[in-house]
JSON list of C-alpha atoms in Angstrom, two decimals:
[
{"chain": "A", "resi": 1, "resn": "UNK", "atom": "CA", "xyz": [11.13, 47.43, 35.72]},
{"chain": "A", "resi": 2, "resn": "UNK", "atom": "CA", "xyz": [12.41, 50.12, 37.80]},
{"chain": "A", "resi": 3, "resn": "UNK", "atom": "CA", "xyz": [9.59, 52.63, 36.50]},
{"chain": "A", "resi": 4, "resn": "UNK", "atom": "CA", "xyz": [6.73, 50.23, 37.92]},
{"chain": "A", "resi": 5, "resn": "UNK", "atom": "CA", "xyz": [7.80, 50.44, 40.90]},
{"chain": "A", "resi": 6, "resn": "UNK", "atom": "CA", "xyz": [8.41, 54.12, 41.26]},
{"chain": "A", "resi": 7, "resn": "UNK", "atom": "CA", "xyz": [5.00, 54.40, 39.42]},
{"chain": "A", "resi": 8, "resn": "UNK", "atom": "CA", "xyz": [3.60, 52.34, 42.55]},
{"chain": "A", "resi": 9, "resn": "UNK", "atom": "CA", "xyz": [5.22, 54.44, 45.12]},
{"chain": "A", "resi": 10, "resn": "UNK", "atom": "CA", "xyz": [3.51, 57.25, 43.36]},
{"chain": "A", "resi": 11, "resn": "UNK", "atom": "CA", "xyz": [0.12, 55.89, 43.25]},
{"chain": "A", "resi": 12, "resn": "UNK", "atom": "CA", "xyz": [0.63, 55.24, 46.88]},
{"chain": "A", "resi": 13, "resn": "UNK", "atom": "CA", "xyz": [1.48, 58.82, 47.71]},
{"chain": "A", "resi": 14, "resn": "UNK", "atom": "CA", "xyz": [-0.78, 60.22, 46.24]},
{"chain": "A", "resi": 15, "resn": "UNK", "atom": "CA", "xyz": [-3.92, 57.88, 47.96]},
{"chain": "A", "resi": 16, "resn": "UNK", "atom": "CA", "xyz": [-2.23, 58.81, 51.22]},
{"chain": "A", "resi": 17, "resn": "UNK", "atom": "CA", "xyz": [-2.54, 62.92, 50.49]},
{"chain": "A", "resi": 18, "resn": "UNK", "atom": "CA", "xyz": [-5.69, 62.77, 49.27]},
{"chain": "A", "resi": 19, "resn": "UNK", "atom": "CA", "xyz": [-7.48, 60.77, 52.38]},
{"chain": "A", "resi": 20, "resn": "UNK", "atom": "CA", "xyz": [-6.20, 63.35, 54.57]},
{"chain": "A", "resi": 21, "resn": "UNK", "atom": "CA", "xyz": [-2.80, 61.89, 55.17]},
{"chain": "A", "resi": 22, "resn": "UNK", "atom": "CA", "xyz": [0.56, 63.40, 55.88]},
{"chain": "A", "resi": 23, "resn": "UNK", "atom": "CA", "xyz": [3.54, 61.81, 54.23]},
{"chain": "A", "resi": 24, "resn": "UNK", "atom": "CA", "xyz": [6.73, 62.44, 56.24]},
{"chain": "A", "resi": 25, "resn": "UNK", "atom": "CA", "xyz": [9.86, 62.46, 54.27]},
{"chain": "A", "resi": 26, "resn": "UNK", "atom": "CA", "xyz": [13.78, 61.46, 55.40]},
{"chain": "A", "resi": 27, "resn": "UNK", "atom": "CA", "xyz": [14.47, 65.08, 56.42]},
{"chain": "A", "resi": 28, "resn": "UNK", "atom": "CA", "xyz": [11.52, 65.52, 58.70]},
{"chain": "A", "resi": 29, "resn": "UNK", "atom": "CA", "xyz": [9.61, 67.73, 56.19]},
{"chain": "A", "resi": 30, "resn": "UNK", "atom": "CA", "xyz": [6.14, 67.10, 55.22]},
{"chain": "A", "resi": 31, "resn": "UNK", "atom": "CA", "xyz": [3.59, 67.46, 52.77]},
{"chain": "A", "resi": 32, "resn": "UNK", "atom": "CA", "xyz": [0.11, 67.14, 53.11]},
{"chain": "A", "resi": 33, "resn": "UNK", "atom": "CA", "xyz": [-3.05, 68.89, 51.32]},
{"chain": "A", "resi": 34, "resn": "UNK", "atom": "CA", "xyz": [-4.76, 71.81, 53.11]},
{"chain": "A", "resi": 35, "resn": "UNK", "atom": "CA", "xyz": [-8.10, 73.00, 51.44]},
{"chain": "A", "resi": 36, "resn": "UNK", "atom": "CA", "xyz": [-7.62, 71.50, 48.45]},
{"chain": "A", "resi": 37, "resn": "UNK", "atom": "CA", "xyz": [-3.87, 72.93, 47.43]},
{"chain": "A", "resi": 38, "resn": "UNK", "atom": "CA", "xyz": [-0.56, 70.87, 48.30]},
{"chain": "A", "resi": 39, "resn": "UNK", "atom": "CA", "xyz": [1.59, 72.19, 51.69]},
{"chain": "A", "resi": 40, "resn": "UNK", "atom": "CA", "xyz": [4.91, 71.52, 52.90]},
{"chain": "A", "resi": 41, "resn": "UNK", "atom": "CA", "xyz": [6.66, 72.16, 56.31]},
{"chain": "A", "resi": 42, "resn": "UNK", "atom": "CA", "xyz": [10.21, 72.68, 56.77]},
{"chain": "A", "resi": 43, "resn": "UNK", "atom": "CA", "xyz": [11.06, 71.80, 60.50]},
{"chain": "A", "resi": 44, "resn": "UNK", "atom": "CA", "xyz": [14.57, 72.60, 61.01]},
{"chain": "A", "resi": 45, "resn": "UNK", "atom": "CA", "xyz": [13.62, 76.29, 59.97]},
{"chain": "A", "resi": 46, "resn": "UNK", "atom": "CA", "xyz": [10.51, 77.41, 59.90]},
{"chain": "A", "resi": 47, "resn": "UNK", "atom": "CA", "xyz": [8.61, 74.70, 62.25]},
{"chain": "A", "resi": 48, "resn": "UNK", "atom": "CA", "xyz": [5.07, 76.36, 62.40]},
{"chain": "A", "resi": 49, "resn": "UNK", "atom": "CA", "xyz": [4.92, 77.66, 58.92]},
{"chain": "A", "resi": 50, "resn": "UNK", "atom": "CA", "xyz": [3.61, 75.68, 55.80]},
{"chain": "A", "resi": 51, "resn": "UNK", "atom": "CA", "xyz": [4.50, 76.64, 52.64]},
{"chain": "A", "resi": 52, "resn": "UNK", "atom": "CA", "xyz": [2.07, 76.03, 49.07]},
{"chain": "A", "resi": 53, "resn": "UNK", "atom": "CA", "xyz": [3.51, 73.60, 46.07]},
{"chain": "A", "resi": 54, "resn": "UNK", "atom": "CA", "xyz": [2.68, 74.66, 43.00]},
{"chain": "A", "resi": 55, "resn": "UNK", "atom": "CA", "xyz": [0.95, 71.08, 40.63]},
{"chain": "A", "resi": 56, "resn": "UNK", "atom": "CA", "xyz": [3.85, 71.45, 38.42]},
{"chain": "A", "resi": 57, "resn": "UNK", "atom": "CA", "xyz": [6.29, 71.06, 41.86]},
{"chain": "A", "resi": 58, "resn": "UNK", "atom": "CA", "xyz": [4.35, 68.52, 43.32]},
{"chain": "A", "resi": 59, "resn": "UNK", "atom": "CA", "xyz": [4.23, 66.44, 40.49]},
{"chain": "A", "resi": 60, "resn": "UNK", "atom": "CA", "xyz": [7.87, 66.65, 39.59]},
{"chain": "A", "resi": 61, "resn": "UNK", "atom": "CA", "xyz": [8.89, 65.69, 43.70]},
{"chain": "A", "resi": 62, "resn": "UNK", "atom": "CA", "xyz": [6.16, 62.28, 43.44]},
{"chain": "A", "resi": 63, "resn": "UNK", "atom": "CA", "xyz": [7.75, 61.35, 39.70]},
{"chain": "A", "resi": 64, "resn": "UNK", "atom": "CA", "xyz": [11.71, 62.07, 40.54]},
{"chain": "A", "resi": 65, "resn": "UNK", "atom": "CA", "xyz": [11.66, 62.39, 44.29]},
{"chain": "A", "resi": 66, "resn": "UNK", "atom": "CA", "xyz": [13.82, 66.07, 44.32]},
{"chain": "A", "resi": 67, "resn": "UNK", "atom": "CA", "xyz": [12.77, 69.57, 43.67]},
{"chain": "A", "resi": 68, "resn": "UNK", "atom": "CA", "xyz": [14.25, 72.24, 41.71]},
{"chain": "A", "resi": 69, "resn": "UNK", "atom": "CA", "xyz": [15.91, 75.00, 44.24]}
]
């Protein structure tokens, strides 16, 4: 049961980035899609920069909600 439901949140996610949205996570960072490619901001360290997700990245953080470091 849990997967449906983190399936949803997925789906919703991803609806959100690709209608021009910007999702805002619990640390303040955010993701949204710039010319077609998937960018993330880090605000407690580098507030004007974005920095590129790879597909492989992005899809792994909307499935399991963490990244690899």
């Amino acid at each position: 049961m849990e997967f449906v439901f983190m399936k949803r949140v997925v789906n919703i996610n991803s609806v959100v980035l690709r209608t021009g949205g910007e999702l805002i996570l619990d640390n303040k960072q955010s993701m949204h899609l710039l010319t077609r490619s998937l960018w993330v901001t880090v605000p407690e360290f580098f507030p004007d920069k974005y920095f590129p997700v790879t597909l492989a990245g992005a899809k792994k953080f909307l499935n399991e909600g963490k990244i690899k470091k």
